[in-house]
XYZ file of C-alpha atoms in Angstrom:
478
model
C -11.024 -34.508 -11.173
C -12.391 -30.972 -11.253
C -9.854 -28.318 -12.291
C -9.805 -24.548 -12.277
C -9.591 -22.469 -15.450
C -5.801 -22.634 -15.302
C -5.657 -26.437 -15.251
C -4.938 -26.837 -11.533
C -6.804 -29.745 -9.868
C -9.270 -28.795 -7.118
C -9.321 -31.367 -4.338
C -12.727 -32.542 -3.043
C -14.403 -29.892 -5.170
C -17.706 -30.099 -7.046
C -18.268 -28.241 -10.310
C -20.516 -25.827 -8.396
C -17.849 -24.933 -5.840
C -15.241 -24.724 -8.588
C -17.443 -22.176 -10.329
C -17.689 -20.073 -7.199
C -13.920 -20.240 -6.687
C -13.396 -19.211 -10.293
C -15.650 -16.191 -9.778
C -13.743 -15.359 -6.611
C -10.346 -15.457 -8.319
C -11.649 -13.349 -11.197
C -12.998 -10.765 -8.749
C -9.822 -10.789 -6.651
C -7.647 -10.110 -9.693
C -9.889 -7.173 -10.597
C -10.191 -5.923 -6.971
C -13.976 -6.225 -7.199
C -16.101 -6.362 -4.035
C -18.016 -9.367 -5.361
C -15.069 -11.509 -4.278
C -16.626 -11.656 -0.817
C -19.931 -13.055 -2.077
C -18.151 -15.574 -4.314
C -16.016 -16.888 -1.441
C -19.082 -17.154 0.804
C -20.838 -19.134 -1.928
C -17.829 -21.443 -2.217
C -17.824 -22.043 1.538
C -21.549 -22.794 1.575
C -21.399 -25.220 -1.333
C -18.088 -26.817 -0.347
C -17.240 -26.291 3.336
C -14.728 -29.155 3.211
C -12.870 -27.814 0.154
C -9.390 -26.750 1.321
C -8.994 -23.956 -1.211
C -12.335 -22.442 -0.258
C -11.210 -22.300 3.367
C -7.801 -20.894 2.435
C -9.375 -18.261 0.187
C -11.628 -17.162 3.058
C -8.610 -16.947 5.363
C -6.649 -14.847 2.870
C -9.619 -12.559 2.364
C -9.861 -12.012 6.104
C -6.273 -10.773 6.194
C -5.969 -8.733 3.004
C -7.708 -5.660 4.394
C -5.377 -5.379 7.431
C -8.505 -5.198 9.602
C -7.917 -6.736 13.063
C -11.565 -7.716 13.629
C -11.794 -9.442 10.252
C -8.559 -11.268 11.015
C -9.954 -12.615 14.297
C -13.079 -13.907 12.546
C -11.011 -15.510 9.793
C -8.682 -17.147 12.304
C -11.513 -18.685 14.281
C -13.206 -20.077 11.170
C -9.942 -21.488 9.836
C -9.013 -23.058 13.172
C -12.365 -24.846 13.343
C -11.820 -26.240 9.873
C -8.179 -27.196 10.420
C -8.987 -29.061 13.629
C -10.945 -31.651 11.634
C -8.614 -32.092 8.673
C -5.912 -34.709 8.149
C -3.489 -32.470 6.299
C -1.192 -35.368 5.389
C -3.951 -36.858 3.230
C -4.216 -33.756 1.045
C -2.417 -33.060 -2.246
C 0.734 -30.956 -2.080
C -0.866 -27.789 -3.449
C -3.631 -27.814 -0.870
C -1.160 -28.570 1.926
C 0.954 -25.572 0.970
C -2.039 -23.254 0.760
C -3.166 -24.421 4.200
C 0.314 -23.844 5.620
C 0.512 -20.369 4.086
C -2.930 -19.406 5.374
C -2.072 -20.699 8.859
C 1.192 -18.741 8.882
C -0.500 -15.498 7.875
C -3.286 -15.975 10.406
C -0.574 -16.465 13.025
C 0.909 -13.124 11.993
C 3.983 -14.466 10.204
C 3.660 -12.627 6.915
C 7.148 -13.455 5.693
C 6.708 -17.184 6.237
C 3.337 -17.086 4.504
C 4.862 -15.283 1.535
C 7.745 -17.746 1.387
C 5.400 -20.729 1.366
C 3.355 -19.253 -1.446
C 6.502 -18.552 -3.434
C 7.515 -22.194 -3.026
C 4.029 -23.208 -4.149
C 4.344 -21.016 -7.237
C 7.519 -22.819 -8.276
C 5.542 -26.051 -8.628
C 2.259 -24.418 -9.700
C 3.122 -21.188 -11.535
C -0.425 -20.964 -12.910
C -2.030 -20.826 -9.486
C -3.461 -17.315 -9.761
C -4.633 -17.255 -6.143
C -1.150 -18.051 -4.830
C 0.394 -15.395 -7.075
C -2.116 -12.680 -6.167
C -2.018 -13.312 -2.425
C 1.761 -13.695 -2.389
C 2.066 -10.447 -4.327
C 0.067 -8.613 -1.674
C 2.155 -10.163 1.098
C 5.272 -8.842 -0.611
C 3.627 -5.412 -0.674
C 2.661 -5.580 3.010
C 6.217 -6.502 3.958
C 7.868 -4.006 1.581
C 9.845 -6.715 -0.228
C 10.321 -5.079 -3.627
C 12.608 -7.762 -5.045
C 10.180 -10.562 -4.247
C 7.280 -8.364 -5.394
C 8.986 -8.360 -8.778
C 10.479 -11.832 -8.979
C 7.561 -13.854 -7.602
C 5.530 -12.779 -10.626
C 8.422 -12.637 -13.067
C 9.331 -16.220 -12.228
C 5.828 -17.442 -13.039
C 5.026 -15.270 -16.044
C 6.605 -17.555 -18.657
C 4.139 -20.302 -17.697
C 1.248 -18.112 -18.864
C 0.448 -18.365 -22.553
C -0.024 -15.038 -24.297
C -3.453 -16.195 -25.425
C -4.603 -16.712 -21.817
C -7.021 -13.834 -20.982
C -5.763 -13.590 -17.401
C -2.118 -13.301 -18.425
C -2.610 -9.555 -18.643
C -3.685 -9.460 -15.004
C -0.506 -11.314 -14.028
C 1.472 -8.874 -16.173
C -0.148 -6.014 -14.251
C 1.188 -7.460 -11.004
C 4.610 -7.780 -12.601
C 4.452 -4.112 -13.620
C 4.001 -3.053 -10.010
C 6.878 -5.264 -8.883
C 9.095 -3.753 -11.558
C 8.122 -0.242 -10.502
C 8.783 -0.821 -6.800
C 12.209 -2.268 -7.618
C 13.107 0.787 -9.697
C 12.715 -0.531 -13.257
C 10.477 2.310 -14.359
C 10.721 1.923 -18.132
C 10.049 -1.811 -17.986
C 7.271 -1.237 -15.462
C 5.578 1.306 -17.697
C 5.792 -1.018 -20.701
C 4.378 -3.959 -18.779
C 1.627 -1.900 -17.188
C 0.543 -0.316 -20.460
C 0.466 -3.731 -22.128
C -1.589 -5.163 -19.276
C -4.143 -2.350 -19.480
C -4.339 -2.746 -23.253
C -5.305 -6.389 -22.713
C -7.742 -5.577 -19.917
C -8.801 -1.924 -19.613
C -10.368 -2.569 -16.188
C -7.190 -3.946 -14.664
C -7.068 -1.357 -11.891
C -3.876 -2.800 -10.388
C -2.065 -2.355 -13.713
C -3.451 1.188 -14.050
C -2.165 1.769 -10.524
C 1.269 0.412 -11.515
C 1.532 2.801 -14.462
C 0.485 5.701 -12.242
C 3.266 4.763 -9.814
C 5.877 4.858 -12.581
C 4.866 8.409 -13.464
C 4.776 9.429 -9.786
C 8.261 8.085 -9.105
C 9.740 9.906 -12.100
C 7.923 13.194 -11.525
C 5.994 12.804 -14.805
C 2.971 14.510 -13.325
C 1.251 15.771 -16.475
C 1.403 12.302 -18.022
C 0.004 10.764 -14.862
C -2.937 13.165 -14.801
C -3.651 12.536 -18.468
C -3.428 8.775 -18.039
C -5.899 8.710 -15.152
C -8.276 11.166 -16.821
C -8.396 9.120 -20.018
C -9.424 6.000 -18.073
C -11.805 7.343 -15.443
C -14.604 5.032 -16.503
C -12.327 2.062 -15.837
C -10.953 2.798 -12.352
C -13.336 5.103 -10.494
C -16.091 2.661 -9.536
C -16.869 -0.911 -8.494
C -13.416 -1.790 -7.181
C -11.462 -1.713 -3.941
C -8.721 0.459 -5.435
C -10.724 3.499 -6.490
C -9.967 5.471 -3.308
C -6.267 4.728 -3.585
C -6.101 5.753 -7.232
C -7.922 8.990 -6.373
C -5.198 9.505 -3.766
C -2.634 9.306 -6.542
C -4.637 11.841 -8.515
C -4.600 14.180 -5.518
C -0.810 13.806 -5.233
C -0.497 14.946 -8.825
C -2.687 17.954 -8.002
C -0.351 18.890 -5.147
C 2.612 18.739 -7.525
C 0.680 21.129 -9.746
C 0.356 23.512 -6.810
C -3.411 22.966 -6.809
C -4.271 22.213 -3.192
C -7.929 23.080 -3.827
C -8.268 20.237 -6.342
C -6.478 17.857 -3.978
C -8.914 18.736 -1.202
C -11.905 18.353 -3.518
C -10.674 14.855 -4.274
C -10.256 14.267 -0.554
C -13.797 15.409 0.250
C -15.417 13.502 -2.611
C -13.476 10.248 -2.480
C -10.914 9.841 0.302
C -12.851 10.695 3.457
C -16.371 11.951 4.051
C -19.452 11.159 6.123
C -20.220 8.007 4.134
C -16.672 6.629 4.102
C -16.234 3.017 5.175
C -13.748 3.684 7.965
C -11.497 0.909 6.659
C -7.800 1.257 7.432
C -6.755 1.116 3.776
C -8.849 4.206 3.053
C -8.025 6.092 6.242
C -4.296 5.827 5.653
C -4.632 7.361 2.180
C -6.589 10.224 3.707
C -3.969 10.765 6.397
C -1.084 10.637 3.930
C -2.655 13.313 1.733
C -3.469 15.699 4.571
C 0.028 15.233 5.993
C 1.605 16.312 2.719
C -0.626 19.379 2.708
C 0.416 20.081 6.297
C 4.099 19.840 5.397
C 3.458 22.351 2.603
C 2.012 24.799 5.124
C -1.687 23.992 4.871
C -3.849 23.232 7.898
C -7.148 21.587 6.852
C -8.192 21.522 10.527
C -11.796 20.302 10.309
C -10.773 17.439 8.028
C -8.032 16.421 10.455
C -10.501 16.279 13.331
C -12.944 14.081 11.442
C -10.135 11.781 10.346
C -8.704 11.513 13.848
C -12.196 10.648 15.099
C -12.368 7.826 12.549
C -9.072 6.361 13.717
C -10.054 6.717 17.357
C -13.343 4.898 16.732
C -11.404 1.881 15.491
C -9.344 1.509 18.695
C -7.074 -0.950 16.910
C -4.848 -3.348 18.856
C -1.252 -3.865 17.696
C -1.732 -5.437 14.263
C 0.044 -3.607 11.428
C 2.593 -0.888 12.143
C 1.966 0.820 8.808
C -1.582 1.579 9.939
C -0.381 2.793 13.345
C 1.878 5.367 11.711
C -1.031 6.830 9.777
C -3.224 6.890 12.870
C -0.561 8.899 14.697
C -0.244 11.127 11.640
C -3.951 11.900 11.962
C -3.850 12.587 15.688
C -0.863 14.903 15.283
C -2.450 16.681 12.326
C -5.541 17.285 14.467
C -3.399 18.618 17.314
C -4.453 15.704 19.501
C -0.995 14.977 20.819
C -2.215 13.100 23.889
C -3.985 10.522 21.744
C -0.896 10.114 19.589
C 1.241 9.706 22.703
C -1.175 7.116 24.106
C -0.916 5.002 20.974
C 2.878 5.242 21.088
C 2.909 4.253 24.778
C 0.551 1.355 24.127
C 2.766 -0.053 21.393
C 5.860 0.397 23.558
C 4.249 -1.540 26.428
C 3.182 -4.252 24.001
C 6.750 -4.653 22.766
C 8.022 -4.874 26.334
C 5.815 -7.875 27.073
C 7.186 -11.312 26.126
C 5.889 -12.325 22.715
C 4.347 -15.502 24.085
C 2.250 -13.491 26.540
C 0.724 -10.978 24.128
C -2.130 -13.273 23.075
C -1.999 -11.628 19.667
C -0.899 -13.211 16.416
C 1.535 -10.588 15.202
C 4.931 -12.216 14.644
C 5.983 -9.989 11.754
C 4.366 -6.875 13.179
C 6.430 -7.032 16.367
C 9.590 -6.534 14.361
C 7.991 -3.922 12.104
C 6.780 -1.972 15.125
C 10.001 -2.215 17.097
C 12.359 -1.297 14.277
C 10.361 1.099 12.079
C 6.812 1.772 13.234
C 7.440 2.980 16.769
C 10.314 5.361 15.963
C 8.326 6.670 12.985
C 5.352 7.360 15.261
C 7.643 9.081 17.753
C 9.078 11.215 14.957
C 5.635 12.290 13.767
C 4.698 13.296 17.294
C 7.973 15.214 17.655
C 7.280 16.974 14.356
C 3.888 18.065 15.601
C 5.516 19.517 18.702
C 8.111 21.370 16.641
C 10.982 19.203 17.911
C 12.670 18.997 14.540
C 16.115 17.907 15.714
C 14.479 14.904 17.382
C 12.700 14.053 14.126
C 16.008 13.965 12.271
C 17.630 11.891 14.998
C 14.819 9.345 14.790
C 14.307 9.131 11.029
C 17.766 9.673 9.532
C 19.092 6.229 10.606
C 15.931 4.586 9.196
C 15.535 6.454 5.947
C 16.784 3.541 3.815
C 14.811 1.005 5.849
C 11.297 2.414 5.734
C 10.330 -0.294 3.239
C 10.680 -2.891 5.984
C 7.280 -2.021 7.407
C 5.426 -2.252 4.130
C 3.686 0.004 1.672
C 4.985 1.534 -1.538
C 7.700 4.108 -2.129
C 5.002 6.665 -2.905
C 3.251 5.963 0.393
C 6.434 5.976 2.451
C 7.455 9.295 0.904
C 5.411 10.980 3.626
C 8.150 9.973 6.077
C 10.921 11.034 3.714
C 9.284 14.451 3.366
C 8.888 14.715 7.123
C 12.600 14.043 7.546
C 13.513 16.633 4.930
C 11.178 19.228 6.437
C 12.724 18.777 9.865
C 16.285 18.723 8.532
C 15.681 22.166 7.005
C 13.784 23.478 10.031
C 16.451 22.321 12.501
C 19.349 23.745 10.497
C 20.777 20.319 9.641
C 21.898 21.762 6.349
C 24.294 19.033 5.276
C 21.666 16.349 5.754
C 19.024 18.497 4.081
C 21.341 19.148 1.121
C 21.925 15.409 0.675
C 18.194 14.654 0.833
C 17.349 17.354 -1.697
C 20.145 16.251 -3.996
C 18.897 12.658 -3.916
C 15.401 13.778 -4.846
C 16.548 16.010 -7.708
C 18.462 13.104 -9.176
C 15.376 10.891 -9.176
C 12.661 13.483 -9.917
C 14.223 16.492 -11.627
C 10.794 17.850 -12.623
C 9.188 17.770 -9.180
C 7.855 21.106 -7.957
C 8.019 19.853 -4.362
C 11.716 19.046 -4.646
C 12.637 22.445 -6.082
C 10.557 24.176 -3.421
C 12.494 22.263 -0.777
C 15.753 23.335 -2.391
C 14.575 26.945 -2.247
C 13.813 26.614 1.472
C 17.251 25.149 2.064
C 18.886 27.973 0.109
C 16.963 30.463 2.256
C 18.392 28.815 5.343
C 21.870 29.081 3.907
C 21.372 32.741 3.016
C 21.793 32.112 -0.720
C 19.130 34.350 -2.236
C 20.199 33.726 -5.831
C 19.988 29.947 -5.486
C 16.636 30.247 -3.718
C 15.227 32.363 -6.540
C 16.468 29.930 -9.189
C 14.995 26.979 -7.321
C 11.633 28.737 -6.973
C 11.618 29.419 -10.696
C 12.178 25.706 -11.338
C 9.375 24.840 -8.918
C 6.987 27.196 -10.710
C 7.921 25.748 -14.100
C 7.279 22.210 -12.909
C 3.980 23.118 -11.269
C 2.826 25.050 -14.345
C 3.321 22.059 -16.621
C 1.284 19.860 -14.279
C -1.378 22.541 -13.836
C -1.905 22.703 -17.597
C -2.709 18.989 -17.588
C -5.262 19.540 -14.817
C -6.904 22.398 -16.723
C -7.140 20.203 -19.827
C -9.378 17.681 -18.039
């Protein structure tokens, strides 16, 4: 029986196909584009190998690209139609069930099946990595942490890929609020594998969530050779760098990062990259900047996609782009389209979006409506829409850092609409979590202005300048 590098048996697999699958797992764990070629090679050499088909299905869903999902679903359905699933080993059966659930749009069921698989096969790196991403897409921070934590003890410290598993654990720890443990795990993972871009990303998140901006800038600068090329995460990590620049009060540097890495004429147009671009420009907009030409180009990129209902998190960032560009009619059309889709019976939609229906109905659609209201200056409406959801934003996926765009939108509108009690509570929450954030102290100054407290406003602006100066020194030291 052929096995993978972790000792798991590979059903109906030749040594050649096993080698391709091993390359694919290695590339997936490092977020390297060569994963696509390796999976294609596995399918060509072993079209009847269940794990090769499941890997291809997972790969078709990981990018949240509707067209890729359709292609993956068709390929998987053709394969599944000729397979007697009952004759397969348990591990293969569970992978097939998880892939089928995800292709049918049931992300939570797919994640649950992979978690069950990991109980029996904790050294199945593919199940751990894909399940980890499903937890991220569904915003399940506890499972993001515990799926990996529950398997970690099965990985010997001498195993070279244990560090990559530890990097996943670091991100789960960070998203569930264990920042010290997350930092320790992430640093240890990067020490074992300097090109573990997901672990680097986890460490960067811990600094972001604590307002440790200067440390975050220094950490990314010291490792540029390891995260800025040949991986799917380079754009996203540049986004984090740009966020640090904004905290330093350096919008020019943030926009240089945007132009060089986030969105430009040669950008791929993939949703994962477009949403980072939108999230950065939106923060600049909330701070009073209006990078108009960039907004127009970004809105054009979203419009060219013409996505069907697929992932509400992407829809929110598309609306963000339309509103930022002043294209309110396009934003309103997307909102109306999603509302009509929700009004149709689920069985009649002809789309495989079980989880996304709930995400859209409960979080995505009201968030889109709030963004459109913000663009129109209807700040009381923004507060009415977002305040009841502010502790539920995680339910439509993404990270706390990504979803902070909505939290900032709520705070901006609470101040602008004179909802001072709600604004005070929001500012107080942020100061407690990030006492060294220049953004937070600037928001407190704006609130104090609204309350007519000039002394408090001046003190808050001094704190904002101090925080920005410390971060700016780290940028200058690059």
